[in-house]
Short mmCIF file of C-alpha atoms and ligand atoms in Angstrom, two decimals:
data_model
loop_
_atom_site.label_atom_id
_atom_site.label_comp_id
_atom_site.label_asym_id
_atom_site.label_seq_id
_atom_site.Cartn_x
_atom_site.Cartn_y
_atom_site.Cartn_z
CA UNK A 1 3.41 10.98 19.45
CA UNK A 2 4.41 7.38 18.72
CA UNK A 3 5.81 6.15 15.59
CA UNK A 4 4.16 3.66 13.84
CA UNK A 5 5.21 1.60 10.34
CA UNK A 6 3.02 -0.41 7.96
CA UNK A 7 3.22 -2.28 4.94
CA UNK A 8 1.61 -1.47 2.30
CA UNK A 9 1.39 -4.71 0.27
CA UNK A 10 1.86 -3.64 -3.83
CA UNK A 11 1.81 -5.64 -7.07
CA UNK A 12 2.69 -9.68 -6.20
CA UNK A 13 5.01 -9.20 -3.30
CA UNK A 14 6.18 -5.63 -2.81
CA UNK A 15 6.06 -3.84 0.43
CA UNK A 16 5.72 0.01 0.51
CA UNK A 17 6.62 1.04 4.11
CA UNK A 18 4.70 3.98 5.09
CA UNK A 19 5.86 5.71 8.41
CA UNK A 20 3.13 7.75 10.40
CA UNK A 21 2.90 9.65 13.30
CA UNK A 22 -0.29 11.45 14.27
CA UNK A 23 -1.47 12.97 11.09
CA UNK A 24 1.75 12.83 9.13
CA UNK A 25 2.97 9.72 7.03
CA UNK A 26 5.94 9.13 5.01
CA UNK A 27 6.58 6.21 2.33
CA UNK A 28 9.89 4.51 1.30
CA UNK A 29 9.44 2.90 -2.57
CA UNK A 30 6.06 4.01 -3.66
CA UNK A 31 6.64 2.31 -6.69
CA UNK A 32 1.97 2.17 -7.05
CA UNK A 33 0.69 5.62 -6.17
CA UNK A 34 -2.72 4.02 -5.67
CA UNK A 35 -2.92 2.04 -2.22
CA UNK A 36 -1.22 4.55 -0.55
CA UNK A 37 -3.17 7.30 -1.62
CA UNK A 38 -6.04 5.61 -0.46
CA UNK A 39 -4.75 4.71 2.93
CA UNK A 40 -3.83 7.85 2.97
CA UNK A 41 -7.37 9.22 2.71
CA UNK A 42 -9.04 6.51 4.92
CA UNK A 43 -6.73 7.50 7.74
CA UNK A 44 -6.79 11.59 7.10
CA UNK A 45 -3.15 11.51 6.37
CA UNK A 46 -1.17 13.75 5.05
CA UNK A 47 2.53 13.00 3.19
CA UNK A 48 5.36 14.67 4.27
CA UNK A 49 8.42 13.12 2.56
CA UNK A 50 9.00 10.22 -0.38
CA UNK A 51 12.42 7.92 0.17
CA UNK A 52 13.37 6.04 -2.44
CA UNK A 53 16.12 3.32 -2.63
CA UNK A 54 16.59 2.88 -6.24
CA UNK A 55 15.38 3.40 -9.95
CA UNK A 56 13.36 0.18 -10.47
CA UNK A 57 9.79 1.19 -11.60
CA UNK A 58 8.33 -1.06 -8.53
CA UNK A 59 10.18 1.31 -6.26
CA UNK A 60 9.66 4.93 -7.87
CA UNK A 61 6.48 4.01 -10.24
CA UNK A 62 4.51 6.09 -8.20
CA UNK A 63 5.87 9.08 -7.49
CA UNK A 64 4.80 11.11 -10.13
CA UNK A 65 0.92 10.76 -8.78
CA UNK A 66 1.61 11.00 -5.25
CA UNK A 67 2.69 14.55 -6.17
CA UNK A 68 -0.19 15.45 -8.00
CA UNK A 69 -2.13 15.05 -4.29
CA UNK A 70 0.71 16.25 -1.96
CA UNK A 71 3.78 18.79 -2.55
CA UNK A 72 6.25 16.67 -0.35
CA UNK A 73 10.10 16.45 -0.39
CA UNK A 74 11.40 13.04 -2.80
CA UNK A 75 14.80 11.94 -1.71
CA UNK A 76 16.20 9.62 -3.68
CA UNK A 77 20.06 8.40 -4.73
CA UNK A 78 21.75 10.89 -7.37
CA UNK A 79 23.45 7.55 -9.04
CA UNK A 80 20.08 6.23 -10.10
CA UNK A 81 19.17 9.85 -11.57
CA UNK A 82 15.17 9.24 -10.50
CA UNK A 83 12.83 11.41 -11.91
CA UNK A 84 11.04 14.18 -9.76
CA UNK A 85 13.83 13.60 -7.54
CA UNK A 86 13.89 17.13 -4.84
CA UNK A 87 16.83 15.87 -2.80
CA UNK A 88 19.59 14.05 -4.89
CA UNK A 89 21.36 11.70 -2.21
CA UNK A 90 25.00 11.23 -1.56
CA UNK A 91 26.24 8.46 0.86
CA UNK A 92 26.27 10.24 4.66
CA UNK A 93 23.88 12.10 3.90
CA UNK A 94 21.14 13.25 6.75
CA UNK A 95 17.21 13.07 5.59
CA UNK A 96 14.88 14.38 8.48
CA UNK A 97 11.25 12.17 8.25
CA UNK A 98 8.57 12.87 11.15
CA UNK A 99 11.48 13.76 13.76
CA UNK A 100 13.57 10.73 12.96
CA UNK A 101 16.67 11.40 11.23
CA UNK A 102 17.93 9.27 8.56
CA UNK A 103 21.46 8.20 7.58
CA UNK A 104 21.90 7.44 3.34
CA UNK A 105 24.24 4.61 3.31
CA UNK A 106 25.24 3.88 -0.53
CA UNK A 107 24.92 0.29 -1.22
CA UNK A 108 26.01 -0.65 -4.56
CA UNK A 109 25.40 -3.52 -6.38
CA UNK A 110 22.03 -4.19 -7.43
CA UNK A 111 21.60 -0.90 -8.93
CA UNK A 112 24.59 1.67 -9.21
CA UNK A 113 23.40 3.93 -6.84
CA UNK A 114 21.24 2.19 -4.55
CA UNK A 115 21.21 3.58 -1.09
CA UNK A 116 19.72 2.55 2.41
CA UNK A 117 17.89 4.77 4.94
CA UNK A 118 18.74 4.00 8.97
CA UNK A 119 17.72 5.74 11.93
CA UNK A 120 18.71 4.85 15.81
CA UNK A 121 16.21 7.20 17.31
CA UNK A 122 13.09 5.69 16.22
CA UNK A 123 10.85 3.43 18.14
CA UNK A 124 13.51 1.84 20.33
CA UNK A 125 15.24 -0.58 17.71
CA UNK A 126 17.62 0.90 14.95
CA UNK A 127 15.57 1.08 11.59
CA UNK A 128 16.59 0.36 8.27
CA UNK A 129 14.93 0.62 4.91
CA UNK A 130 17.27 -1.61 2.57
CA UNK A 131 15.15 -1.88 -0.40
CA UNK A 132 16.52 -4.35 -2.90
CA UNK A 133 19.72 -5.08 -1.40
CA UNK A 134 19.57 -7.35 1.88
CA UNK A 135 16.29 -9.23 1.94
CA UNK A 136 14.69 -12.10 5.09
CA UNK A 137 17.36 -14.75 3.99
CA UNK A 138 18.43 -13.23 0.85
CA UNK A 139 20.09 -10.72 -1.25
CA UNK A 140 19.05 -8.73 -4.28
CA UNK A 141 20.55 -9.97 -7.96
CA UNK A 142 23.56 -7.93 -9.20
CA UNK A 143 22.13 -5.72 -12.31
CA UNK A 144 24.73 -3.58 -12.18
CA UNK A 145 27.30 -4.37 -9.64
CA UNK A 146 29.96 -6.73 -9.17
CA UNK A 147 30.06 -9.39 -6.38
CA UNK A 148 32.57 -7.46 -4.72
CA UNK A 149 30.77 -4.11 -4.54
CA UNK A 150 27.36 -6.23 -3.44
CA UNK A 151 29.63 -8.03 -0.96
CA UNK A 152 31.05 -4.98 0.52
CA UNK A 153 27.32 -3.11 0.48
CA UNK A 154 26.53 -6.20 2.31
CA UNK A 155 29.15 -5.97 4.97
CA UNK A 156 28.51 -2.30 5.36
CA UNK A 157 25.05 -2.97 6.34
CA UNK A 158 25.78 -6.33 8.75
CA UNK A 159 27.93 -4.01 10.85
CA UNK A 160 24.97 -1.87 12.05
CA UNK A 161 23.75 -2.63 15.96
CA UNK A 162 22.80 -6.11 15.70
CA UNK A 163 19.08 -5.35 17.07
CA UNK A 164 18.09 -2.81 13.73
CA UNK A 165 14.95 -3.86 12.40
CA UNK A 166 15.33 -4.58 8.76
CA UNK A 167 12.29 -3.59 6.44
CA UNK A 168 13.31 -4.78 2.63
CA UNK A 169 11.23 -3.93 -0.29
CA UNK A 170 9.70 -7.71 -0.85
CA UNK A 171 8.29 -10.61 0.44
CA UNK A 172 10.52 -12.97 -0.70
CA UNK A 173 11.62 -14.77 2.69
CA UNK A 174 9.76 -17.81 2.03
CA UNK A 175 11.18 -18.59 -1.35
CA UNK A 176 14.70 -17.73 -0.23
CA UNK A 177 14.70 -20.43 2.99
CA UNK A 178 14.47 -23.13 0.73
CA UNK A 179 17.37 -21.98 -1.47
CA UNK A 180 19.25 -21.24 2.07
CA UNK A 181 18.34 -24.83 3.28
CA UNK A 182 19.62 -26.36 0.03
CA UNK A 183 23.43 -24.54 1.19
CA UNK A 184 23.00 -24.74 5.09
CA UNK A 185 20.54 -27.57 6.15
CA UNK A 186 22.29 -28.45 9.23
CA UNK A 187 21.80 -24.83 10.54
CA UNK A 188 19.17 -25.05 13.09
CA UNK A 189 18.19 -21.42 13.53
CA UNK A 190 17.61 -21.48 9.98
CA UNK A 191 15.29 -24.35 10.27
CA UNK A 192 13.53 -22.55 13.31
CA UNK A 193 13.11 -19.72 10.87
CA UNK A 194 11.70 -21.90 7.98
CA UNK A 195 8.91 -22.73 10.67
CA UNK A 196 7.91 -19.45 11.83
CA UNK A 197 8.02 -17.91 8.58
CA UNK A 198 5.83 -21.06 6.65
CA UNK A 199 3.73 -20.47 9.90
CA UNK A 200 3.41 -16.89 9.16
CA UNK A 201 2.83 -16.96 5.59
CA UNK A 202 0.05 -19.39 5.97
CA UNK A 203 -1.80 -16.82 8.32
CA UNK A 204 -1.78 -14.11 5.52
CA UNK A 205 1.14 -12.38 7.79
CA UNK A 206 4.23 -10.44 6.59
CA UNK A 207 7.65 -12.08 7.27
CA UNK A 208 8.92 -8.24 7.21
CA UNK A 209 10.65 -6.88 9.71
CA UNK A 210 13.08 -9.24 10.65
CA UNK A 211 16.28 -8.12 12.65
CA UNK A 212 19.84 -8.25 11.57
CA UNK A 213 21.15 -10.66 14.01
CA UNK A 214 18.40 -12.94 12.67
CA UNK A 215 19.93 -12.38 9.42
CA UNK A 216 23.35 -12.69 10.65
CA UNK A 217 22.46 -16.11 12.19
CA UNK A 218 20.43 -17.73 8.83
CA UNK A 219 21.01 -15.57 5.85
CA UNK A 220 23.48 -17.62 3.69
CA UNK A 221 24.78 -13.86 1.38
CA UNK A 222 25.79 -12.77 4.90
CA UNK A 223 27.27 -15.96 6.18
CA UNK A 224 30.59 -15.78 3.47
CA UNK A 225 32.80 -16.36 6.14
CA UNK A 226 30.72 -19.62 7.51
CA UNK A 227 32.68 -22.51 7.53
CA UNK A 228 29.29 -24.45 6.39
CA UNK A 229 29.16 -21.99 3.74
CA UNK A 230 32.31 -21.80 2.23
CA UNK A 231 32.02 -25.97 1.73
CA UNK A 232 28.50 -25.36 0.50
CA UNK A 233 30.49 -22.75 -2.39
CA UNK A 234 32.96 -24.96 -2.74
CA UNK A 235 30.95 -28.42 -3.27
CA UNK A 236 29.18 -26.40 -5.42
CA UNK A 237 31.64 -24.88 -7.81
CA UNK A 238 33.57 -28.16 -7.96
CA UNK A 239 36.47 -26.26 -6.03
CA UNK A 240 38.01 -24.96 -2.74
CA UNK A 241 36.80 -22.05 -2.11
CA UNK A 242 37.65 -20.08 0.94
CA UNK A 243 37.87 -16.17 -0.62
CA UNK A 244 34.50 -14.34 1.26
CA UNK A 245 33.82 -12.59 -2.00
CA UNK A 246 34.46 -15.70 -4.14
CA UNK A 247 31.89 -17.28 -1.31
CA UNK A 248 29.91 -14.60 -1.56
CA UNK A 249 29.44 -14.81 -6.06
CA UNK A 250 29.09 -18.26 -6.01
CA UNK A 251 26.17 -18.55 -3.39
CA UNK A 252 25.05 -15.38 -5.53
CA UNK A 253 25.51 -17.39 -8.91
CA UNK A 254 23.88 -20.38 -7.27
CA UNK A 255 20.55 -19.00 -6.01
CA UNK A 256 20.11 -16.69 -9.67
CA UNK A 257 19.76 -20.69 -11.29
CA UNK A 258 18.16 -22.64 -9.12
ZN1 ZN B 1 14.99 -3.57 -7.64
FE1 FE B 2 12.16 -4.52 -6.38
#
């Protein structure tokens, strides 16, 4: 049976993914119990498996009632010591969900022990659930990481097959073109992008899943190296700037103020 994966739209612009095939679903960040427990029920589903990418309450809030209804595995990072948590998670490690088979990859830097879920034998394109850490044209903020570990998180994840699908955690895409415009406007794809995704947003759609050689091509956090981007850091800080992970904190630094 086919894989299928849905957004479930929580709070102002969360997305929990929820993974089904035929009568079997699985969510990533079920941080509201309540709309997934009732698409659950309206579609006869049952929950094998919670994945979790990190402690914030809009990604784990709720967990605790989804277990009331369903006794189901909760994998989650060890780091971010999540409560209810069955299978602590260690970077490498394998997480079987509805005959896919998940890869943790530890991603530091927005939380301590945020991790990120990928699978290459799902529905044709590599999948990966990045939560908080790579959004559509952004990056999460650095609670408790330093540019360095974020930038290296970042880099771990850009290396993956440039087709993987990339589901993150919130709808933010819109929002974070026009901070991307303000340090790239002469990058075309970008302003392609900014098209589509006003277009799509004004049609009620998600921007969610982009792919990574999208993000590769537009995403200013992974686009250090970017000769446009290192003048962008540099005009910015008022200095040359040519280090990636120097590139990297200022962009980072830039977008948290404006
Ligand atoms: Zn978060
Ligand atoms: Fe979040």
């Amino acid at each position: 049976m086919e894989l299928q994966i849905l957004p479930i739209p929580a709070f102002r612009d969360n997305y929990i993914w929820l993974l089904r095939r035929g009568r079997h679903a699985a969510v990533v960040d079920p941080g509201d119990a309540a709309p997934v427990l009732a698409y659950l029920r309206e579609n006869d589903l049952t929950l094998d498996a919670i994945l979790v990418t990190h402690h914030h309450a809009d990604h784990m809030g709720g967990i605790k009632d989804l277990l009331r209804h369903y006794n189901c595995p909760v994998y989650a990072p060890r780091l971010d010591a999540i409560p209810d948590t069955s299978a602590p998670l260690d970077d490498r490690d394998r997480v079987p969900v509805l005959g896919l088979e998940f890869e943790v990859l530890s991603v530091p830097g927005h939380t301590r022990g945020h991790c990120a879920y990928y699978a290459t034998n799902g529905t044709g394109h590599p999948l990966l659930f990045c939560g908080d850490t790579l959004f559509g044209c952004g990056c999460g903020r650095l609670f408790e990481g330093t540019p360095g570990e974020m930038y290296a998180s970042l880099s771990r994840l850009q290396s993956l097959p440039k087709d993987s699908l990339v589901y993150c955690a919130h709808e933010y895409t819109q929002a974070n073109i026009r901070f991307s415009l303000a340090v790239e406007p002469g990058n075309e794809r970008l302003r392609q992008r900014a098209r589509q995704v006003d277009a799509r947003r004004a049609s009620g759609l998600p921007t969610v899943p982009s792919t990574l050689e999208e993000e590769l091509a537009t995403n200013p956090f992974l686009r250090s190296g970017a000769p446009a981007i290192q003048a962008a850091a540099s005009a910015h800080a008022e200095q040359a700037i040519n280090d990636p992970v120097r590139v990297f904190a200022t962009i980072r630094e830039w977008k948290d103020g404006y």
